[in-house]
Amino acid sequence: MAEVRKISRAPEAGKNYYLVDANFLANRFIPPSRAANTHQKDRIERCNEWWEEIESQLNQNKARVYVPDICIAETFKVLAKKYYEEHWLKTPVELNNARNRLKKFISVSAKTLKAFKREIKVHDISTTRDLIISVDRFYELFHKYNKKVSLPDLIVVATAKYLMDFFDIPKDRLHIVTLDGNLWAGSKKIQELPRAYDPTQKSNHRDRVFEN
């Protein structure tokens, strides 16, 4: 069995940086009781266990969350789908509550932006030329290992590379969090990418990954 890379809850220096995909982000705002079945309920609960860890680190200024802008758009789409098509969210009020919680999470107040010592917990990443150029190359790499990933997932891994190259984030401090099995498995084979975690995989459950 492959060794699971641990994540320190309180890194000695600097922060943990979490790069999240749309489905992992959306699950933070869907009540587990609204899931279609027990399996889906368990997936949401596993995601929430991770979010509790991440938010604890955010509150201690020990972490930052990055979200590609395309994943933010995709998250709003996921929430809408849960209401209009899959009927997990039963009423317009439930949908609006989920949307508003998401908006609050990803937004930064003007007061915070103007502060002398700003603590930005969540930062969106625009889809720039550097990311778009990388998408084609990462598509080839994942295809080489027979892993089919969507465009938003390719943007996620391109963003990871971008954060390391342009933000100088150490590879061992950057953690991709995804619910896409092909991204999760394929990233293990691509040495230039940081470790990806899927909270719904038994080996990546919260209690197996996070350590003091």
Short mmCIF file of C-alpha atoms in Angstrom, two decimals:
data_model
loop_
_atom_site.label_atom_id
_atom_site.label_comp_id
_atom_site.label_asym_id
_atom_site.label_seq_id
_atom_site.Cartn_x
_atom_site.Cartn_y
_atom_site.Cartn_z
CA MET A 1 0.00 0.00 0.00
CA ALA A 2 1.36 3.42 -0.97
CA GLU A 3 2.27 5.69 1.88
CA VAL A 4 -0.17 8.57 2.45
CA ARG A 5 1.52 11.92 2.62
CA LYS A 6 0.58 13.70 5.82
CA ILE A 7 -0.46 17.33 6.19
CA SER A 8 0.54 19.17 9.34
CA ARG A 9 -2.27 21.05 11.03
CA ALA A 10 0.24 23.67 12.20
CA PRO A 11 3.20 23.94 9.81
CA GLU A 12 6.31 25.29 11.52
CA ALA A 13 6.79 28.06 8.97
CA GLY A 14 4.42 29.50 6.42
CA LYS A 15 1.05 28.07 5.49
CA ASN A 16 -0.68 25.14 3.89
CA TYR A 17 -2.10 26.08 0.50
CA TYR A 18 -5.20 24.23 -0.68
CA LEU A 19 -6.21 24.29 -4.34
CA VAL A 20 -9.79 23.03 -4.54
CA ASP A 21 -12.05 21.86 -7.34
CA ALA A 22 -15.72 22.66 -7.88
CA ASN A 23 -17.30 19.51 -6.47
CA PHE A 24 -15.27 19.60 -3.27
CA LEU A 25 -16.19 23.27 -2.85
CA ALA A 26 -19.88 22.68 -3.62
CA ASN A 27 -20.18 19.91 -1.05
CA ARG A 28 -19.41 22.41 1.70
CA PHE A 29 -22.74 24.09 0.99
CA ILE A 30 -25.01 21.08 0.48
CA PRO A 31 -26.56 19.67 3.68
CA PRO A 32 -25.70 15.95 3.96
CA SER A 33 -29.35 15.24 4.76
CA ARG A 34 -30.26 16.36 1.24
CA ALA A 35 -28.07 13.75 -0.48
CA ALA A 36 -29.84 11.30 -2.79
CA ASN A 37 -28.55 8.20 -0.99
CA THR A 38 -26.30 6.97 1.80
CA HIS A 39 -23.25 6.84 -0.46
CA GLN A 40 -23.62 10.47 -1.50
CA LYS A 41 -24.31 11.50 2.09
CA ASP A 42 -21.05 9.85 3.17
CA ARG A 43 -19.14 11.70 0.44
CA ILE A 44 -20.48 15.05 1.62
CA GLU A 45 -19.66 14.24 5.23
CA ARG A 46 -16.10 13.24 4.30
CA CYS A 47 -15.70 16.53 2.47
CA ASN A 48 -17.05 18.44 5.46
CA GLU A 49 -14.49 16.75 7.72
CA TRP A 50 -11.77 18.14 5.47
CA TRP A 51 -13.42 21.55 5.35
CA GLU A 52 -13.50 21.66 9.15
CA GLU A 53 -9.74 21.06 9.19
CA ILE A 54 -9.08 23.62 6.47
CA GLU A 55 -11.27 26.29 8.06
CA SER A 56 -9.60 25.73 11.43
CA GLN A 57 -6.23 26.40 9.78
CA LEU A 58 -7.65 29.44 7.96
CA ASN A 59 -8.81 30.90 11.27
CA GLN A 60 -5.30 30.44 12.70
CA ASN A 61 -3.74 32.05 9.62
CA LYS A 62 -2.06 28.72 8.87
CA ALA A 63 -3.68 28.18 5.50
CA ARG A 64 -5.01 29.76 2.33
CA VAL A 65 -7.49 28.39 -0.18
CA TYR A 66 -7.09 28.99 -3.91
CA VAL A 67 -9.94 28.46 -6.36
CA PRO A 68 -9.62 28.85 -10.15
CA ASP A 69 -12.32 31.23 -11.39
CA ILE A 70 -13.69 28.57 -13.73
CA CYS A 71 -14.21 26.31 -10.70
CA ILE A 72 -16.15 29.05 -8.92
CA ALA A 73 -18.49 29.27 -11.92
CA GLU A 74 -18.72 25.47 -11.99
CA THR A 75 -19.61 25.41 -8.28
CA PHE A 76 -22.58 27.70 -8.83
CA LYS A 77 -23.62 25.38 -11.66
CA VAL A 78 -23.35 22.33 -9.36
CA LEU A 79 -25.58 23.98 -6.76
CA ALA A 80 -28.14 24.94 -9.41
CA LYS A 81 -28.13 21.39 -10.76
CA LYS A 82 -28.83 20.02 -7.29
CA TYR A 83 -32.03 22.08 -7.29
CA TYR A 84 -33.28 22.14 -10.88
CA GLU A 85 -32.29 18.63 -12.04
CA GLU A 86 -31.41 16.34 -9.14
CA HIS A 87 -33.75 17.91 -6.55
CA TRP A 88 -31.38 17.51 -3.61
CA LEU A 89 -32.15 21.10 -2.66
CA LYS A 90 -35.91 21.11 -2.31
CA THR A 91 -36.88 24.79 -2.34
CA PRO A 92 -35.66 28.10 -3.81
CA VAL A 93 -34.78 29.14 -0.24
CA GLU A 94 -32.42 26.18 0.15
CA LEU A 95 -30.77 27.00 -3.19
CA ASN A 96 -30.36 30.66 -2.26
CA ASN A 97 -28.96 29.74 1.16
CA ALA A 98 -26.34 27.53 -0.52
CA ARG A 99 -25.48 30.24 -3.04
CA ASN A 100 -25.21 32.92 -0.36
CA ARG A 101 -22.94 30.78 1.80
CA LEU A 102 -20.72 30.20 -1.21
CA LYS A 103 -20.64 33.91 -2.04
CA LYS A 104 -19.72 34.75 1.54
CA PHE A 105 -16.92 32.18 1.56
CA ILE A 106 -15.24 33.37 -1.65
CA SER A 107 -15.76 37.11 -1.11
CA VAL A 108 -13.40 39.53 0.60
CA SER A 109 -14.81 42.68 2.19
CA ALA A 110 -13.56 46.12 1.21
CA LYS A 111 -12.52 46.67 4.83
CA THR A 112 -10.27 43.62 4.70
CA LEU A 113 -8.79 44.65 1.34
CA LYS A 114 -7.97 48.12 2.69
CA ALA A 115 -6.40 46.87 5.91
CA PHE A 116 -2.68 47.47 6.43
CA LYS A 117 -2.14 43.84 7.44
CA ARG A 118 -4.47 41.83 5.27
CA GLU A 119 -5.25 38.20 5.94
CA ILE A 120 -6.79 36.81 2.78
CA LYS A 121 -8.24 33.37 3.45
CA VAL A 122 -9.62 32.57 0.00
CA HIS A 123 -8.18 33.79 -3.29
CA ASP A 124 -9.55 33.24 -6.79
CA ILE A 125 -7.14 32.65 -9.67
CA SER A 126 -7.98 34.08 -13.08
CA THR A 127 -7.63 31.95 -16.19
CA THR A 128 -4.63 33.65 -17.74
CA ARG A 129 -2.55 32.91 -20.83
CA ASP A 130 -0.04 30.97 -18.71
CA LEU A 131 -2.77 28.61 -17.54
CA ILE A 132 -4.29 28.14 -20.98
CA ILE A 133 -0.92 27.25 -22.50
CA SER A 134 -0.38 24.62 -19.81
CA VAL A 135 -3.75 22.94 -20.39
CA ASP A 136 -2.67 21.34 -23.66
CA ARG A 137 0.51 19.91 -22.15
CA PHE A 138 -1.27 18.50 -19.09
CA TYR A 139 -3.93 16.98 -21.33
CA GLU A 140 -1.16 15.05 -23.11
CA LEU A 141 0.36 13.93 -19.80
CA PHE A 142 -2.91 12.64 -18.39
CA HIS A 143 -3.77 11.02 -21.73
CA LYS A 144 -0.42 9.21 -21.60
CA TYR A 145 -1.58 7.48 -18.42
CA ASN A 146 -5.08 6.85 -19.82
CA LYS A 147 -6.68 9.33 -17.43
CA LYS A 148 -9.49 11.38 -18.91
CA VAL A 149 -9.97 14.70 -17.15
CA SER A 150 -12.30 17.59 -17.89
CA LEU A 151 -11.28 21.11 -18.87
CA PRO A 152 -11.95 22.48 -15.33
CA ASP A 153 -9.73 19.71 -13.92
CA LEU A 154 -6.97 20.58 -16.39
CA ILE A 155 -7.30 24.20 -15.26
CA VAL A 156 -6.85 23.00 -11.65
CA VAL A 157 -3.55 21.23 -12.37
CA ALA A 158 -2.37 24.09 -14.59
CA THR A 159 -3.13 26.43 -11.69
CA ALA A 160 -1.08 24.26 -9.35
CA LYS A 161 1.92 24.60 -11.64
CA TYR A 162 1.28 28.33 -11.96
CA LEU A 163 1.17 28.81 -8.18
CA MET A 164 4.49 27.04 -7.77
CA ASP A 165 6.19 28.89 -10.62
CA PHE A 166 4.84 32.42 -10.13
CA PHE A 167 3.87 32.53 -6.44
CA ASP A 168 6.88 30.46 -5.29
CA ILE A 169 4.65 28.16 -3.23
CA PRO A 170 6.65 25.08 -2.21
CA LYS A 171 5.39 21.88 -3.79
CA ASP A 172 5.10 20.12 -0.44
CA ARG A 173 2.90 22.92 0.95
CA LEU A 174 0.47 22.96 -1.99
CA HIS A 175 -2.34 20.43 -1.78
CA ILE A 176 -4.84 19.76 -4.58
CA VAL A 177 -8.21 18.67 -3.18
CA THR A 178 -10.48 17.04 -5.73
CA LEU A 179 -13.33 14.59 -6.06
CA ASP A 180 -12.30 13.57 -9.58
CA GLY A 181 -10.82 10.08 -9.53
CA ASN A 182 -8.77 10.48 -12.72
CA LEU A 183 -7.21 13.74 -11.57
CA TRP A 184 -6.45 12.20 -8.17
CA ALA A 185 -4.87 9.06 -9.64
CA GLY A 186 -3.17 10.72 -12.60
CA SER A 187 -1.47 13.42 -10.55
CA LYS A 188 0.46 10.71 -8.68
CA LYS A 189 2.22 9.82 -11.91
CA ILE A 190 3.19 13.38 -12.89
CA GLN A 191 6.22 14.35 -10.81
CA GLU A 192 5.96 18.10 -11.36
CA LEU A 193 2.52 18.25 -9.72
CA PRO A 194 1.91 18.50 -5.96
CA ARG A 195 0.05 15.73 -4.17
CA ALA A 196 -3.68 15.50 -4.85
CA TYR A 197 -6.12 14.30 -2.21
CA ASP A 198 -9.67 12.98 -2.53
CA PRO A 199 -11.41 13.18 0.87
CA THR A 200 -13.86 10.46 -0.18
CA GLN A 201 -11.10 7.89 -0.70
CA LYS A 202 -10.52 5.76 2.39
CA SER A 203 -6.76 6.38 2.27
CA ASN A 204 -7.41 10.14 2.21
CA HIS A 205 -9.95 10.37 5.02
CA ARG A 206 -9.24 13.24 7.40
CA ASP A 207 -7.90 11.13 10.25
CA ARG A 208 -5.39 9.44 7.95
CA VAL A 209 -4.01 12.62 6.41
CA PHE A 210 -3.88 15.40 9.02
CA GLU A 211 -1.42 15.28 11.88
CA ASN A 212 -0.44 17.63 14.71
#
